[in-house]
Tab-separated table of C-alpha atoms in Angstrom:
chain	number	residue	atom	x	y	z
A	757	MET	CA	9.262	-9.713	-26.130
A	758	LEU	CA	5.342	-9.670	-25.871
A	759	ASP	CA	3.573	-7.821	-28.715
A	760	PRO	CA	1.071	-5.308	-27.800
A	761	ASP	CA	-1.925	-7.398	-29.270
A	762	SER	CA	-0.886	-10.310	-27.210
A	763	GLY	CA	-0.576	-8.223	-24.151
A	764	LEU	CA	-3.887	-6.468	-24.472
A	765	SER	CA	-5.535	-9.892	-24.976
A	766	LEU	CA	-4.015	-11.344	-21.895
A	767	THR	CA	-4.928	-8.119	-19.771
A	768	ILE	CA	-8.538	-8.226	-20.973
A	769	ALA	CA	-8.695	-12.012	-20.049
A	770	ARG	CA	-7.009	-11.630	-16.500
A	771	ILE	CA	-9.591	-8.678	-15.821
A	772	VAL	CA	-12.492	-10.761	-16.919
A	773	GLN	CA	-11.425	-13.811	-14.870
A	774	ARG	CA	-11.000	-11.535	-11.782
A	775	LEU	CA	-14.282	-9.667	-12.114
A	776	GLN	CA	-16.329	-12.773	-12.886
A	777	GLY	CA	-16.027	-13.732	-9.042
A	778	SER	CA	-16.671	-10.253	-7.709
A	779	SER	CA	-19.851	-9.150	-6.183
A	780	LEU	CA	-19.904	-6.592	-8.822
A	781	HIS	CA	-20.416	-9.194	-11.477
A	782	SER	CA	-23.440	-10.740	-9.600
A	783	GLN	CA	-24.859	-7.253	-9.086
A	784	LEU	CA	-24.655	-6.530	-12.923
A	785	GLU	CA	-26.127	-9.954	-13.799
A	786	ARG	CA	-29.053	-9.193	-11.168
A	787	GLN	CA	-29.752	-5.794	-12.666
A	788	ALA	CA	-29.627	-7.222	-16.277
A	789	ARG	CA	-32.450	-9.683	-15.360
A	790	VAL	CA	-34.535	-6.839	-13.549
A	791	SER	CA	-34.313	-4.855	-16.831
A	792	LEU	CA	-35.908	-7.650	-18.866
A	793	HIS	CA	-39.070	-6.670	-17.258
A	794	LYS	CA	-38.921	-3.080	-18.267
A	795	PRO	CA	-41.181	-2.084	-21.288
A	796	GLU	CA	-38.405	-0.323	-23.226
A	797	ILE	CA	-36.585	-3.508	-23.269
A	798	LYS	CA	-37.364	-5.278	-26.703
A	799	LEU	CA	-36.378	-8.868	-27.642
A	800	GLU	CA	-35.216	-7.924	-31.170
A	801	SER	CA	-32.547	-5.426	-29.778
A	802	LEU	CA	-32.120	-7.045	-26.312
A	803	LYS	CA	-28.315	-6.956	-26.142
A	804	GLU	CA	-28.058	-3.308	-27.167
A	805	ASP	CA	-31.098	-2.338	-24.978
A	806	ILE	CA	-29.787	-3.866	-21.850
A	807	LYS	CA	-26.427	-2.156	-22.394
A	808	ASP	CA	-28.217	1.224	-22.739
A	809	PHE	CA	-30.075	0.353	-19.287
A	810	LEU	CA	-26.953	-0.435	-17.561
A	811	LYS	CA	-25.365	2.778	-18.978
A	812	THR	CA	-28.147	5.145	-18.021
A	813	SER	CA	-28.530	3.374	-14.488
A	814	GLY	CA	-24.796	3.989	-13.649
A	815	TRP	CA	-23.665	0.369	-13.550
A	816	GLU	CA	-21.484	0.894	-16.668
A	817	LYS	CA	-19.675	3.593	-14.536
A	818	LYS	CA	-19.089	1.137	-11.783
A	819	LEU	CA	-17.899	-1.556	-14.275
A	820	GLN	CA	-15.323	1.010	-15.783
A	821	ASN	CA	-14.412	2.005	-12.415
A	822	ALA	CA	-13.523	-1.678	-11.558
A	823	VAL	CA	-11.553	-2.304	-14.845
A	824	TYR	CA	-9.602	0.962	-14.157
A	825	SER	CA	-8.863	-0.343	-10.592
A	826	GLU	CA	-7.641	-3.661	-11.734
A	827	LEU	CA	-5.371	-1.988	-14.406
A	828	ASN	CA	-3.929	0.213	-11.690
A	829	VAL	CA	-3.200	-2.496	-9.447
A	830	PHE	CA	-1.734	-5.318	-11.408
A	831	PRO	CA	1.203	-5.213	-13.532
A	832	SER	CA	1.440	-5.589	-17.372
A	833	PRO	CA	1.420	-9.271	-18.245
A	834	CYS	CA	4.523	-11.233	-18.888
A	835	HIS	CA	5.183	-13.320	-21.790
A	836	PRO	CA	2.979	-16.635	-21.697
A	837	ALA	CA	6.447	-18.756	-21.620
A	838	ALA	CA	7.989	-16.579	-18.628
A	839	PRO	CA	7.967	-18.317	-15.392
A	840	PRO	CA	5.525	-17.362	-12.696
A	841	GLU	CA	8.372	-15.819	-10.511
A	842	HIS	CA	9.116	-13.159	-13.168
A	843	MET	CA	5.761	-11.613	-12.473
A	844	LYS	CA	6.860	-11.316	-8.932
A	845	GLU	CA	10.213	-10.081	-9.828
A	846	PRO	CA	12.300	-10.336	-13.029
A	847	LEU	CA	15.885	-10.235	-11.468
A	848	ALA	CA	17.042	-13.339	-9.811
A	849	TYR	CA	19.427	-11.838	-7.530
A	850	MET	CA	16.670	-9.586	-6.198
A	851	ARG	CA	14.527	-12.531	-5.752
A	852	LYS	CA	17.301	-14.397	-3.713
A	853	ALA	CA	17.957	-11.372	-1.489
A	854	GLN	CA	14.169	-11.034	-0.826
A	855	GLY	CA	14.278	-14.761	0.083
A	856	SER	CA	17.186	-14.379	2.617
A	857	TRP	CA	15.649	-11.562	4.113
A	858	GLU	CA	12.359	-13.317	4.704
A	859	LYS	CA	13.996	-16.213	6.356
A	860	ARG	CA	15.915	-13.568	8.727
A	861	ILE	CA	12.430	-12.070	9.558
A	862	LEU	CA	10.879	-15.703	10.240
A	863	LYS	CA	13.825	-16.778	12.298
A	864	SER	CA	13.384	-13.500	14.361
A	865	LEU	CA	9.689	-14.367	14.918
A	866	ASN	CA	10.453	-18.100	15.696
A	867	SER	CA	13.225	-17.290	18.194
A	868	MET	CA	10.823	-14.837	20.162
A	869	CYS	CA	8.127	-17.571	20.156
A	870	THR	CA	10.529	-20.048	21.718
A	871	GLU	CA	11.977	-17.617	24.191
A	872	LEU	CA	8.713	-16.392	25.410
A	873	SER	CA	7.007	-19.950	25.217
A	874	ILE	CA	4.010	-18.466	23.287
A	875	PRO	CA	2.335	-20.263	20.474
A	876	LEU	CA	2.133	-18.618	17.217
A	877	ALA	CA	-1.864	-19.109	17.483
A	878	GLN	CA	-4.151	-19.987	19.947
A	879	LYS	CA	-8.010	-19.944	20.771
A	880	ARG	CA	-9.009	-17.551	23.391
A	881	PRO	CA	-10.837	-18.859	26.495
A	882	ALA	CA	-14.612	-17.853	26.428
A	883	SER	CA	-14.077	-15.314	29.313
A	884	GLU	CA	-11.289	-13.664	27.159
A	885	GLN	CA	-13.423	-13.566	24.120
A	886	LYS	CA	-16.106	-12.005	26.112
A	887	GLU	CA	-13.797	-9.338	27.553
A	888	LEU	CA	-12.233	-8.334	24.157
A	889	LEU	CA	-15.709	-8.091	22.697
A	890	ASN	CA	-16.754	-5.666	25.446
A	891	LYS	CA	-13.901	-3.495	25.043
A	892	TRP	CA	-13.534	-3.591	21.386
A	893	ASN	CA	-13.845	0.152	20.942
A	894	GLU	CA	-11.618	1.068	23.795
A	895	MET	CA	-8.545	-1.218	23.472
A	896	GLY	CA	-6.334	1.548	23.909
A	897	THR	CA	-7.194	1.802	27.611
A	898	ASP	CA	-5.714	-1.831	27.944
A	899	GLU	CA	-1.980	-2.084	29.196
A	900	PRO	CA	-0.940	-5.459	28.555
A	901	ASP	CA	2.934	-6.243	29.526
A	902	LEU	CA	4.732	-6.118	26.390
A	903	SER	CA	8.226	-5.551	27.886
A	904	LEU	CA	9.435	-8.859	26.500
A	905	PHE	CA	8.212	-8.232	23.084
A	906	ARG	CA	10.472	-6.533	20.482
A	907	PRO	CA	9.860	-5.522	16.979
A	908	VAL	CA	10.872	-8.124	14.370
A	909	TYR	CA	12.998	-5.599	12.569
A	910	ALA	CA	13.234	-1.829	12.308
A	911	PRO	CA	13.744	0.410	9.093
A	912	LYS	CA	17.635	0.548	10.047
A	913	ASP	CA	17.836	-3.313	9.756
A	914	PHE	CA	16.430	-3.268	6.236
A	915	LEU	CA	18.584	-0.425	5.241
A	916	GLU	CA	21.703	-2.560	6.161
A	917	VAL	CA	20.300	-5.404	3.910
A	918	LEU	CA	19.801	-2.934	0.955
A	919	MET	CA	23.258	-1.490	1.439
A	920	ASN	CA	24.867	-5.087	0.821
A	921	LEU	CA	22.769	-5.822	-1.991
A	922	ARG	CA	24.939	-6.561	-5.327
A	923	ASN	CA	24.284	-7.800	-8.685
A	924	PRO	CA	26.705	-10.700	-9.124
A	925	ASN	CA	26.747	-9.949	-12.934
A	926	TYR	CA	28.109	-6.441	-12.641
A	927	GLU	CA	31.619	-5.757	-11.788
A	928	ASN	CA	32.027	-2.987	-9.487
A	929	GLY	CA	35.432	-2.291	-7.550
A	930	GLU	CA	35.318	-1.103	-3.845
A	931	GLN	CA	37.333	2.132	-5.068
A	932	PRO	CA	35.438	5.030	-5.819
A	933	SER	CA	35.592	5.605	-9.711
A	934	PHE	CA	33.509	7.181	-12.485
A	935	ARG	CA	31.564	4.017	-12.940
A	936	ASN	CA	30.289	3.305	-9.472
A	937	HIS	CA	27.703	5.314	-7.430
A	938	LEU	CA	29.036	7.247	-4.356
A	939	GLY	CA	25.777	6.438	-2.528
A	940	LEU	CA	24.939	3.527	-0.322
A	941	ILE	CA	22.864	1.513	-2.696
A	942	GLN	CA	25.314	-0.335	-5.178
A	943	VAL	CA	22.953	-1.819	-7.785
A	944	PRO	CA	22.676	-0.858	-11.330
A	945	LEU	CA	18.882	-0.141	-11.706
A	946	LYS	CA	17.671	2.437	-14.300
A	947	VAL	CA	15.943	5.222	-12.540
A	948	LYS	CA	14.676	8.417	-14.137
A	949	ASP	CA	16.605	11.631	-14.531
A	950	ILE	CA	15.190	15.088	-14.190
A	951	PRO	CA	13.824	15.576	-17.732
A	952	GLU	CA	11.901	12.140	-17.548
A	953	LEU	CA	10.684	13.157	-14.218
A	954	LYS	CA	9.371	16.523	-15.436
A	955	GLU	CA	7.677	14.765	-18.218
A	956	ASP	CA	5.877	12.069	-15.677
A	957	PHE	CA	5.195	14.727	-13.324
A	958	SER	CA	4.133	17.481	-15.588
A	959	GLU	CA	1.256	18.655	-13.311
A	960	LEU	CA	3.623	19.426	-10.568
A	961	GLY	CA	5.352	22.017	-12.584
A	962	LEU	CA	5.583	25.757	-11.697
A	963	ASN	CA	2.870	26.889	-14.067
A	964	THR	CA	0.186	24.559	-12.651
A	965	GLY	CA	-1.733	25.412	-9.628
A	966	GLN	CA	-1.260	23.338	-6.608
A	967	LEU	CA	-3.368	22.764	-3.506
A	968	GLY	CA	-1.164	23.478	-0.380
A	969	ILE	CA	0.517	26.216	-2.164
A	970	ASP	CA	-1.725	28.436	-4.393
A	971	ASP	CA	-4.422	28.164	-1.699
A	972	SER	CA	-2.032	30.102	0.942
A	973	ALA	CA	-3.406	33.091	2.735
A	974	GLN	CA	-1.305	35.435	0.332
A	975	VAL	CA	-3.131	33.931	-2.763
A	976	PRO	CA	-6.762	34.975	-3.228
A	977	PRO	CA	-9.223	32.066	-3.402
A	978	GLU	CA	-10.813	33.070	-7.010
A	979	PHE	CA	-7.399	32.565	-8.690
A	980	PHE	CA	-7.219	28.898	-8.083
A	981	GLU	CA	-8.797	27.411	-4.981
A	982	ASN	CA	-12.530	28.075	-5.718
A	983	GLU	CA	-12.306	26.796	-9.367
A	984	HIS	CA	-10.403	23.799	-7.960
A	985	VAL	CA	-13.020	22.831	-5.608
A	986	ARG	CA	-15.722	23.318	-8.197
A	987	VAL	CA	-13.926	20.828	-10.504
A	988	GLY	CA	-13.394	18.399	-7.575
A	989	GLN	CA	-17.193	18.553	-6.955
A	990	LYS	CA	-17.944	17.726	-10.548
A	991	VAL	CA	-15.582	14.740	-10.734
A	992	LEU	CA	-17.378	13.301	-7.648
A	993	ALA	CA	-20.832	13.788	-9.235
A	994	GLU	CA	-19.481	12.024	-12.179
A	995	GLN	CA	-18.067	9.221	-10.169
A	996	ASP	CA	-15.268	8.593	-12.370
A	997	SER	CA	-11.943	7.017	-11.125
A	998	ALA	CA	-9.817	7.951	-14.121
A	999	ALA	CA	-10.910	11.528	-13.591
A	1000	ALA	CA	-10.394	11.485	-9.792
A	1001	GLN	CA	-7.062	10.296	-10.086
A	1002	GLN	CA	-6.222	12.921	-12.785
A	1003	TYR	CA	-7.703	15.581	-10.306
A	1004	VAL	CA	-5.833	14.703	-7.022
A	1005	ARG	CA	-2.418	15.456	-9.009
A	1006	GLN	CA	-2.834	19.003	-8.068
A	1007	GLY	CA	-3.926	18.242	-4.501
A	1008	CYS	CA	-7.319	17.644	-2.919
A	1009	PRO	CA	-9.496	20.028	-1.085
A	1010	THR	CA	-9.959	18.680	2.585
A	1011	ALA	CA	-13.682	18.287	2.338
A	1012	LEU	CA	-13.530	16.302	-0.599
A	1013	ARG	CA	-10.497	14.073	-0.098
A	1014	ALA	CA	-12.288	11.145	1.806
A	1015	ASP	CA	-14.674	10.498	-1.085
A	1016	LEU	CA	-12.345	11.341	-3.952
A	1017	TRP	CA	-9.552	8.692	-2.501
A	1018	ALA	CA	-12.418	6.089	-2.021
A	1019	LEU	CA	-13.421	6.665	-5.543
A	1020	ILE	CA	-9.852	6.286	-6.800
A	1021	LEU	CA	-9.458	3.013	-4.865
A	1022	ASN	CA	-12.881	1.854	-5.864
A	1023	ILE	CA	-14.235	1.380	-2.504
A	1024	SER	CA	-17.804	1.875	-1.901
A	1025	ASN	CA	-18.229	0.221	1.483
A	1026	GLN	CA	-21.271	-2.049	0.410
A	1027	PRO	CA	-23.217	-4.252	3.023
A	1028	GLU	CA	-21.123	-7.386	1.913
A	1029	ASP	CA	-17.775	-5.366	2.733
A	1030	ILE	CA	-19.194	-4.401	6.114
A	1031	LEU	CA	-20.173	-8.232	6.650
A	1032	TYR	CA	-16.567	-9.216	5.810
A	1033	TYR	CA	-15.160	-6.847	8.249
A	1034	GLU	CA	-17.362	-8.092	10.979
A	1035	GLN	CA	-16.207	-11.765	9.952
A	1036	LEU	CA	-12.491	-10.548	10.402
A	1037	LYS	CA	-13.443	-8.952	13.794
A	1038	SER	CA	-14.982	-12.211	14.846
A	1039	ASN	CA	-11.785	-14.030	14.025
A	1040	VAL	CA	-9.755	-11.418	16.239
A	1041	ILE	CA	-12.167	-12.144	19.031
A	1042	GLN	CA	-11.993	-15.890	18.902
A	1043	TYR	CA	-8.212	-16.319	18.143
A	1044	ASP	CA	-5.056	-14.820	19.766
A	1045	LEU	CA	-1.994	-14.578	17.452
A	1046	LEU	CA	1.611	-13.590	18.409
A	1047	VAL	CA	1.547	-10.778	15.837
A	1048	ASP	CA	-1.059	-9.254	17.804
A	1049	SER	CA	1.354	-8.435	20.483
A	1050	LEU	CA	3.819	-6.988	17.963
A	1051	ILE	CA	0.762	-4.914	16.644
A	1052	TYR	CA	0.108	-3.688	20.323
A	1053	LYS	CA	3.690	-2.886	20.845
A	1054	ASP	CA	4.211	-1.175	17.632
A	1055	VAL	CA	1.268	1.295	18.339
A	1056	LYS	CA	2.478	1.754	21.558
A	1057	LEU	CA	6.055	2.796	20.538
A	1058	THR	CA	4.820	4.788	17.594
A	1059	ALA	CA	1.379	6.264	16.981
A	1060	SER	CA	0.554	6.376	20.825
A	1061	ASN	CA	3.446	8.802	21.120
A	1062	ASP	CA	2.588	11.050	18.354
A	1063	ASP	CA	1.026	14.326	18.897
A	1064	TYR	CA	-1.306	14.131	15.914
A	1065	TYR	CA	-2.280	10.324	16.128
A	1066	PHE	CA	-2.655	9.223	19.823
A	1067	VAL	CA	-6.225	9.918	19.742
A	1068	PHE	CA	-6.760	7.090	17.050
A	1069	GLU	CA	-5.216	4.428	19.181
A	1070	ASP	CA	-8.507	2.218	19.260
A	1071	TYR	CA	-8.909	2.491	15.267
A	1072	LEU	CA	-5.313	1.332	14.798
A	1073	TYR	CA	-5.942	-1.801	16.834
A	1074	GLN	CA	-9.085	-2.607	15.120
A	1075	VAL	CA	-7.768	-2.125	11.782
A	1076	LEU	CA	-4.350	-3.865	12.108
A	1077	LEU	CA	-5.778	-6.886	14.128
A	1078	CYS	CA	-8.280	-7.432	11.356
A	1079	PHE	CA	-5.732	-6.843	8.795
A	1080	SER	CA	-3.468	-9.616	9.978
A	1081	ARG	CA	-6.431	-12.134	9.630
A	1082	ASP	CA	-7.439	-11.063	6.256
A	1083	THR	CA	-6.519	-13.755	3.624
A	1084	SER	CA	-7.652	-11.742	0.655
A	1085	VAL	CA	-4.504	-9.648	1.189
A	1086	LEU	CA	-2.580	-12.661	0.085
A	1087	ASP	CA	-3.659	-11.985	-3.462
A	1088	HIS	CA	-1.069	-9.079	-3.760
A	1089	PHE	CA	1.878	-11.733	-3.512
A	1090	THR	CA	1.149	-12.687	-7.048
A	1091	TYR	CA	2.986	-9.359	-8.175
A	1092	SER	CA	5.174	-8.817	-5.207
A	1093	SER	CA	8.710	-10.126	-4.870
A	1094	ALA	CA	7.784	-11.360	-1.456
A	1095	THR	CA	6.407	-14.729	-0.471
A	1096	PRO	CA	4.183	-15.228	2.569
A	1097	PRO	CA	5.727	-17.119	5.364
A	1098	LYS	CA	4.455	-20.668	6.291
A	1099	SER	CA	3.892	-22.152	9.507
A	1100	TYR	CA	3.066	-25.970	10.343
A	1101	ILE	CA	0.575	-27.308	12.572
A	1102	ARG	CA	2.220	-28.583	15.795
A	1103	GLY	CA	3.865	-32.068	15.332
A	1104	LYS	CA	3.578	-31.877	11.550
A	1105	LEU	CA	6.719	-29.760	10.688
A	1106	GLY	CA	7.762	-30.043	6.970
A	1107	ILE	CA	4.589	-31.806	5.844
A	1108	GLU	CA	3.121	-29.515	2.919
A	1109	GLU	CA	-0.457	-30.325	3.529
A	1110	TYR	CA	-0.293	-29.135	7.145
A	1111	ALA	CA	1.200	-25.735	6.366
A	1112	VAL	CA	-0.665	-22.600	6.715
A	1113	PHE	CA	0.356	-19.058	5.906
A	1114	TYR	CA	1.215	-17.107	9.174
A	1115	PRO	CA	-0.020	-14.646	9.779
A	1116	PRO	CA	-3.137	-15.312	7.822
A	1117	ASN	CA	-2.611	-12.190	5.577
A	1118	GLY	CA	1.063	-13.130	5.070
A	1119	VAL	CA	2.509	-9.952	6.236
A	1120	ILE	CA	4.679	-9.786	9.639
A	1121	PRO	CA	4.357	-6.081	10.994
A	1122	PHE	CA	7.530	-4.234	11.678
A	1123	HIS	CA	8.517	-1.242	13.712
A	1124	GLY	CA	6.546	1.663	12.167
A	1125	PHE	CA	4.144	-0.350	10.383
A	1126	SER	CA	0.896	1.222	12.151
A	1127	MET	CA	1.861	4.533	10.922
A	1128	TYR	CA	0.583	3.590	7.443
A	1129	VAL	CA	-2.884	3.439	8.852
A	1130	ALA	CA	-2.736	6.494	11.462
A	1131	PRO	CA	-3.102	9.435	8.565
A	1132	LEU	CA	-5.999	7.556	7.234
A	1133	CYS	CA	-7.919	8.002	10.686
A	1134	PHE	CA	-8.340	11.667	9.988
A	1135	LEU	CA	-10.323	10.904	6.806
A	1136	TYR	CA	-12.407	7.867	7.668
A	1137	HIS	CA	-14.478	7.328	11.022
A	1138	GLU	CA	-16.415	4.269	10.021
A	1139	PRO	CA	-14.201	1.208	10.778
A	1140	SER	CA	-15.050	-0.930	7.960
A	1141	LYS	CA	-14.362	1.797	5.489
A	1142	LEU	CA	-11.232	2.772	6.990
A	1143	TYR	CA	-10.239	-0.758	6.837
A	1144	GLN	CA	-11.033	-1.212	3.266
A	1145	ILE	CA	-9.142	2.059	2.345
A	1146	PHE	CA	-6.050	0.954	4.366
A	1147	ARG	CA	-5.962	-2.470	2.754
A	1148	GLU	CA	-6.189	-1.017	-0.772
A	1149	MET	CA	-3.433	1.443	-0.038
A	1150	TYR	CA	-1.462	-1.460	1.301
A	1151	VAL	CA	-1.653	-3.767	-1.617
A	1152	ARG	CA	-1.207	-0.976	-4.208
A	1153	PHE	CA	1.567	0.911	-2.538
A	1154	PHE	CA	2.840	0.285	0.934
A	1155	PHE	CA	4.164	-3.314	0.392
A	1156	ARG	CA	6.546	-1.936	-1.933
A	1157	LEU	CA	8.445	0.195	0.838
A	1158	HIS	CA	9.513	-3.146	2.902
A	1159	SER	CA	10.249	-5.727	0.178
A	1160	ILE	CA	13.174	-6.055	-2.132
A	1161	SER	CA	12.460	-5.581	-5.677
A	1162	SER	CA	13.666	-3.822	-8.958
A	1163	HIS	CA	10.130	-2.192	-9.332
A	1164	PRO	CA	10.258	1.616	-10.152
A	1165	SER	CA	8.142	2.326	-6.884
A	1166	GLY	CA	10.144	-0.209	-4.996
A	1167	ILE	CA	12.329	0.955	-1.854
A	1168	VAL	CA	15.524	0.024	-3.624
A	1169	SER	CA	14.824	2.148	-6.858
A	1170	LEU	CA	13.378	4.940	-4.590
A	1171	CYS	CA	16.643	5.084	-2.671
A	1172	LEU	CA	18.698	4.933	-5.633
A	1173	LEU	CA	16.831	7.767	-7.274
A	1174	PHE	CA	17.057	9.882	-4.139
A	1175	GLU	CA	20.842	9.476	-4.007
A	1176	THR	CA	21.199	9.726	-7.703
A	1177	LEU	CA	19.227	13.070	-7.799
A	1178	LEU	CA	21.068	14.420	-4.821
A	1179	GLN	CA	24.479	13.604	-6.106
A	1180	THR	CA	23.702	15.119	-9.787
A	1181	HIS	CA	21.994	18.327	-8.657
A	1182	LEU	CA	23.358	18.973	-5.076
A	1183	PRO	CA	26.779	17.489	-5.405
A	1184	GLN	CA	28.446	19.630	-2.617
A	1185	LEU	CA	25.913	18.955	-0.135
A	1186	PHE	CA	26.020	15.288	-1.012
A	1187	TYR	CA	29.862	15.172	-0.666
A	1188	HIS	CA	29.866	17.172	2.515
A	1189	LEU	CA	27.560	14.909	4.150
A	1190	ARG	CA	29.266	11.794	2.941
A	1191	GLU	CA	32.747	13.111	4.183
A	1192	ILE	CA	31.356	13.920	7.736
A	1193	GLY	CA	29.966	10.334	7.935
A	1194	ALA	CA	26.241	11.292	7.504
A	1195	GLN	CA	24.988	9.586	4.481
A	1196	PRO	CA	21.921	11.416	3.212
A	1197	LEU	CA	20.051	8.022	2.848
A	1198	ARG	CA	20.934	7.084	6.435
A	1199	ILE	CA	18.902	10.157	7.422
A	1200	SER	CA	16.084	9.799	4.961
A	1201	PHE	CA	15.502	6.217	4.716
A	1202	LYS	CA	13.062	5.901	7.575
A	1203	TRP	CA	11.056	8.718	6.194
A	1204	MET	CA	10.814	6.814	2.849
A	1205	VAL	CA	10.009	3.324	4.537
A	1206	ARG	CA	6.851	5.097	6.287
A	1207	ALA	CA	5.838	7.151	3.385
A	1208	PHE	CA	6.616	10.165	5.474
A	1209	SER	CA	3.819	9.344	8.066
A	1210	GLY	CA	4.870	10.732	11.439
A	1211	TYR	CA	7.552	13.067	9.793
A	1212	LEU	CA	5.386	15.448	7.967
A	1213	ALA	CA	2.432	17.484	9.712
A	1214	THR	CA	-0.827	15.525	8.726
A	1215	ASP	CA	-2.032	18.120	6.295
A	1216	GLN	CA	1.175	18.064	4.244
A	1217	LEU	CA	1.361	14.331	4.626
A	1218	LEU	CA	-2.219	14.034	2.916
A	1219	LEU	CA	-1.227	16.495	0.250
A	1220	LEU	CA	1.628	14.093	-0.478
A	1221	TRP	CA	-0.437	11.038	-0.528
A	1222	ASP	CA	-2.792	12.936	-2.983
A	1223	ARG	CA	0.097	12.773	-5.378
A	1224	ILE	CA	0.926	9.093	-4.737
A	1225	LEU	CA	-2.671	8.259	-5.498
A	1226	GLY	CA	-2.709	10.599	-8.470
A	1227	TYR	CA	0.125	9.241	-10.183
A	1228	ASN	CA	-0.038	5.642	-9.174
A	1229	SER	CA	3.511	5.534	-8.108
A	1230	LEU	CA	5.737	6.013	-5.043
A	1231	GLU	CA	8.535	7.783	-7.012
A	1232	VAL	CA	7.231	11.187	-5.712
A	1233	LEU	CA	8.584	10.246	-2.172
A	1234	ALA	CA	12.239	10.221	-3.477
A	1235	VAL	CA	11.560	13.211	-5.623
A	1236	LEU	CA	10.181	15.704	-3.012
A	1237	GLN	CA	12.420	14.701	-0.109
A	1238	ARG	CA	15.337	16.077	-2.138
């Protein structure tokens, strides 16, 4: 067991290491040098004067937000003696199941590649590059022949894998008994009960005002809505990520949501961020990947057929094609149970020095993947900012919805939490559905995997995602679908 002092030291060291290579670090250094020429900076109190300058000029707040963001994203440090894979996933049988699932996905991708005689990646001819560049903002008008392509997997395939998941150290007979769970998920993970959920999600209680309920036509705005908007404007003026995260637990006013989410996720869309996005775009223009066709296919099958999202088809292509090339996404595999798939340069199969991650971001899109981006298009209309918000949402939350792990926000725990709550508090409904062959999880699984995108009206979905950001947890998905 790691004692609190050691854990804190390790956390501080990790955050310092990560921030040292960031643009914020170089900006802080630059501002500190600039401050040396100011008359109020005295040599005898140099350190304190520079600190005061950074505080009054707003840079201290930016540093606090960056630290808070790191604390939200990265898990608590493991014991120094623990092997690296324990940070990814502490349970060996979960790691093994995830490894087997990844092999199955890769096999599906490789067989499609062989059947269609299409390379995993190739450079586009100059004429094709020029054509793609010209129609970058209207890719939705393109109608490539995608009839031979199929999604690598769909949520129902993933559910079958989760249903067969077992802990080899846990004896669990096939016959129903008081010891085993009557749902589809048969792994003994600790999930929260109602008292624990009430404590953790106290702001969702009936005695607390909620945007989406207490701002309805029947409730005069002066009772809740006006004050909530005023507080939201004050939070934005303060530019405090922690305060913004606390605030959105009661929902975001529509006019403030985009700025509040960006503040929580620590996205500021600096010139260097825009340049990075343009570099990713350039990579898309130059190289054609097999996964590009999977992205096109998914958008056509899902968002393009959705009454809310079909108008954002061009944005979806731009964001997802750039996302597939973004190697910074690989960082999230340090705390994800998944491992990025590898491919080898032609003729060098099995030689590690010729191995590359494929796709470059390590994420193979599946059926419905584009629906993680679609709701964000209502909030952000500048492509580079939309891209950054989606990438941050993915590496904080969405990756957990399609990987096998024991994390409380992982899809296995969410399924178990949903089934346990339903079985405990609505036993007659649960048993009835089970008896007629309509297991509740089979109905709700696709809702959870997509974080309800495409299943809730957009205004309701964004209110739900407010709470995900506010609590930095996906558990609310299992609680609110009960």
